[in-house]
């Protein structure tokens, strides 16, 4: 079973469209994340949710809206897509964001490659 | 958040030891150092984590000097399958802001 799964794996769309990427984790983790990896391979966090509550929102345009129906799912909806949104989007999860002996290891999905034409 | 600097790329041959150094001059007292590995078309995967001195696991070793302003990931006897991008990440495990920007990583190419 895939621990963190994203769909779709590839997405090609036109500028101005609205699209969603779904993410599910079966690890029982409390925290989920969305990252964006650009063509230069920089991997930047966009959002983080802990038990369905938004805890990190990193200067992302409000065209991007995460939704967490439950702690095993974190979906990303993007409105009015622009050329600059083309990237690989990674979903990740971790056991919890707070201290203790937890290494904070992030478990990533395989990514969703979004191409905006 | 401590900014990290790594070499953009490195080349090696099978069987050699590879050392990748990461600079993090403004690392904070509570920050840990974590390394991830990313293969093409896959998400990053946790390799190793440390706070100071040396940490070793079945995959790699992590060396952290006393001032903690840098760290070195050591891969013993690399193989072709170690060709990947390696990311150094610095963050405070005690807050929710430990997992931010990974940077551009170091692309390791292992030749036969």
Short mmCIF file of N, CA and C in Angstrom, two decimals, chain A residues 8-58:
data_model
loop_
_atom_site.label_atom_id
_atom_site.label_comp_id
_atom_site.label_asym_id
_atom_site.label_seq_id
_atom_site.Cartn_x
_atom_site.Cartn_y
_atom_site.Cartn_z
N UNK A 8 -4.09 13.74 -9.60
CA UNK A 8 -3.45 12.88 -10.61
C UNK A 8 -1.94 13.01 -10.57
N UNK A 9 -1.25 12.13 -11.23
CA UNK A 9 0.21 12.19 -11.31
C UNK A 9 0.64 13.24 -12.34
N UNK A 10 -0.13 13.37 -13.38
CA UNK A 10 0.14 14.37 -14.41
C UNK A 10 -1.14 15.15 -14.68
N UNK A 11 -0.96 16.43 -14.93
CA UNK A 11 -2.10 17.31 -15.19
C UNK A 11 -1.66 18.38 -16.17
N UNK A 12 -2.30 18.40 -17.34
CA UNK A 12 -2.02 19.42 -18.35
C UNK A 12 -3.30 20.20 -18.57
N UNK A 13 -3.21 21.52 -18.48
CA UNK A 13 -4.41 22.33 -18.57
C UNK A 13 -4.10 23.69 -19.15
N UNK A 14 -5.12 24.43 -19.47
CA UNK A 14 -4.98 25.76 -20.05
C UNK A 14 -4.99 26.83 -18.97
N UNK A 15 -4.33 27.93 -19.29
CA UNK A 15 -4.39 29.09 -18.39
C UNK A 15 -5.84 29.47 -18.10
N UNK A 16 -6.07 29.87 -16.87
CA UNK A 16 -7.40 30.33 -16.49
C UNK A 16 -8.30 29.24 -15.93
N UNK A 17 -7.93 27.98 -16.17
CA UNK A 17 -8.75 26.89 -15.65
C UNK A 17 -8.57 26.72 -14.14
N UNK A 18 -9.49 25.95 -13.55
CA UNK A 18 -9.40 25.58 -12.14
C UNK A 18 -9.15 24.08 -12.05
N UNK A 19 -8.23 23.69 -11.20
CA UNK A 19 -7.92 22.27 -11.07
C UNK A 19 -7.66 21.91 -9.61
N UNK A 20 -7.79 20.62 -9.32
CA UNK A 20 -7.53 20.13 -7.97
C UNK A 20 -6.57 18.94 -8.00
N UNK A 21 -5.79 18.85 -6.94
CA UNK A 21 -4.92 17.69 -6.72
C UNK A 21 -5.30 17.11 -5.36
N UNK A 22 -5.45 15.80 -5.34
CA UNK A 22 -5.87 15.16 -4.10
C UNK A 22 -4.71 14.41 -3.46
N UNK A 23 -4.74 14.33 -2.15
CA UNK A 23 -3.70 13.63 -1.41
C UNK A 23 -4.32 12.86 -0.25
N UNK A 24 -3.84 11.65 -0.08
CA UNK A 24 -4.32 10.81 1.02
C UNK A 24 -3.13 10.10 1.65
N UNK A 25 -3.11 10.01 2.97
CA UNK A 25 -2.06 9.25 3.65
C UNK A 25 -2.69 8.21 4.57
N UNK A 26 -2.09 7.03 4.57
CA UNK A 26 -2.62 5.93 5.39
C UNK A 26 -1.67 5.59 6.53
N UNK A 27 -0.88 6.57 6.94
CA UNK A 27 0.11 6.36 7.98
C UNK A 27 -0.40 6.73 9.37
N UNK A 28 -1.59 7.29 9.42
CA UNK A 28 -2.12 7.72 10.71
C UNK A 28 -1.47 8.98 11.23
N UNK A 29 -0.82 9.73 10.36
CA UNK A 29 -0.13 10.96 10.77
C UNK A 29 -1.11 12.09 11.03
N UNK A 30 -0.66 13.00 11.89
CA UNK A 30 -1.51 14.14 12.24
C UNK A 30 -1.30 15.34 11.33
N UNK A 31 -0.16 15.42 10.67
CA UNK A 31 0.19 16.61 9.93
C UNK A 31 0.43 16.30 8.46
N UNK A 32 -0.11 17.15 7.60
CA UNK A 32 0.07 17.01 6.16
C UNK A 32 0.52 18.33 5.57
N UNK A 33 1.21 18.23 4.44
CA UNK A 33 1.84 19.40 3.82
C UNK A 33 1.63 19.37 2.30
N UNK A 34 1.70 20.55 1.73
CA UNK A 34 1.86 20.69 0.29
C UNK A 34 3.14 21.45 0.02
N UNK A 35 3.95 20.90 -0.90
CA UNK A 35 5.18 21.54 -1.33
C UNK A 35 5.10 21.78 -2.84
N UNK A 36 5.82 22.81 -3.28
CA UNK A 36 5.94 23.08 -4.71
C UNK A 36 7.41 22.97 -5.09
N UNK A 37 7.69 22.19 -6.14
CA UNK A 37 9.07 22.08 -6.63
C UNK A 37 9.13 22.67 -8.04
N UNK A 38 9.94 23.71 -8.18
CA UNK A 38 10.02 24.38 -9.48
C UNK A 38 11.06 23.72 -10.37
N UNK A 39 11.28 24.33 -11.52
CA UNK A 39 12.20 23.73 -12.51
C UNK A 39 13.64 23.69 -12.03
N UNK A 40 13.99 24.54 -11.08
CA UNK A 40 15.33 24.54 -10.52
C UNK A 40 15.46 23.61 -9.32
N UNK A 41 14.43 22.86 -9.06
CA UNK A 41 14.41 21.85 -8.00
C UNK A 41 14.28 22.41 -6.59
N UNK A 42 14.07 23.73 -6.47
CA UNK A 42 13.77 24.24 -5.14
C UNK A 42 12.45 23.64 -4.66
N UNK A 43 12.45 23.17 -3.43
CA UNK A 43 11.26 22.55 -2.86
C UNK A 43 10.79 23.45 -1.73
N UNK A 44 9.65 24.11 -1.94
CA UNK A 44 9.17 25.09 -0.97
C UNK A 44 7.83 24.67 -0.39
N UNK A 45 7.70 24.85 0.91
CA UNK A 45 6.44 24.51 1.53
C UNK A 45 5.39 25.55 1.16
N UNK A 46 4.18 25.09 0.96
CA UNK A 46 3.06 25.99 0.68
C UNK A 46 2.12 26.04 1.88
N UNK A 47 1.69 24.87 2.31
CA UNK A 47 0.72 24.78 3.41
C UNK A 47 1.05 23.60 4.30
N UNK A 48 0.60 23.71 5.55
CA UNK A 48 0.66 22.57 6.45
C UNK A 48 -0.60 22.55 7.30
N UNK A 49 -1.15 21.36 7.46
CA UNK A 49 -2.34 21.17 8.29
C UNK A 49 -2.02 20.17 9.39
N UNK A 50 -2.49 20.46 10.58
CA UNK A 50 -2.39 19.54 11.69
C UNK A 50 -3.79 19.24 12.19
N UNK A 51 -4.20 17.99 12.09
CA UNK A 51 -5.55 17.60 12.49
C UNK A 51 -6.60 18.53 11.90
N UNK A 52 -6.52 18.72 10.62
CA UNK A 52 -7.46 19.51 9.82
C UNK A 52 -7.36 21.02 10.05
N UNK A 53 -6.40 21.43 10.84
CA UNK A 53 -6.27 22.86 11.12
C UNK A 53 -5.03 23.42 10.42
N UNK A 54 -5.20 24.53 9.72
CA UNK A 54 -4.10 25.15 9.01
C UNK A 54 -3.08 25.71 9.99
N UNK A 55 -1.82 25.29 9.88
CA UNK A 55 -0.79 25.80 10.77
C UNK A 55 0.33 26.54 10.04
N UNK A 56 0.49 26.30 8.76
CA UNK A 56 1.48 27.01 7.97
C UNK A 56 0.83 27.44 6.66
N UNK A 57 1.00 28.71 6.33
CA UNK A 57 0.55 29.22 5.05
C UNK A 57 1.63 30.17 4.58
N UNK A 58 2.43 29.70 3.63
CA UNK A 58 3.64 30.43 3.28
C UNK A 58 3.47 31.32 2.05
#
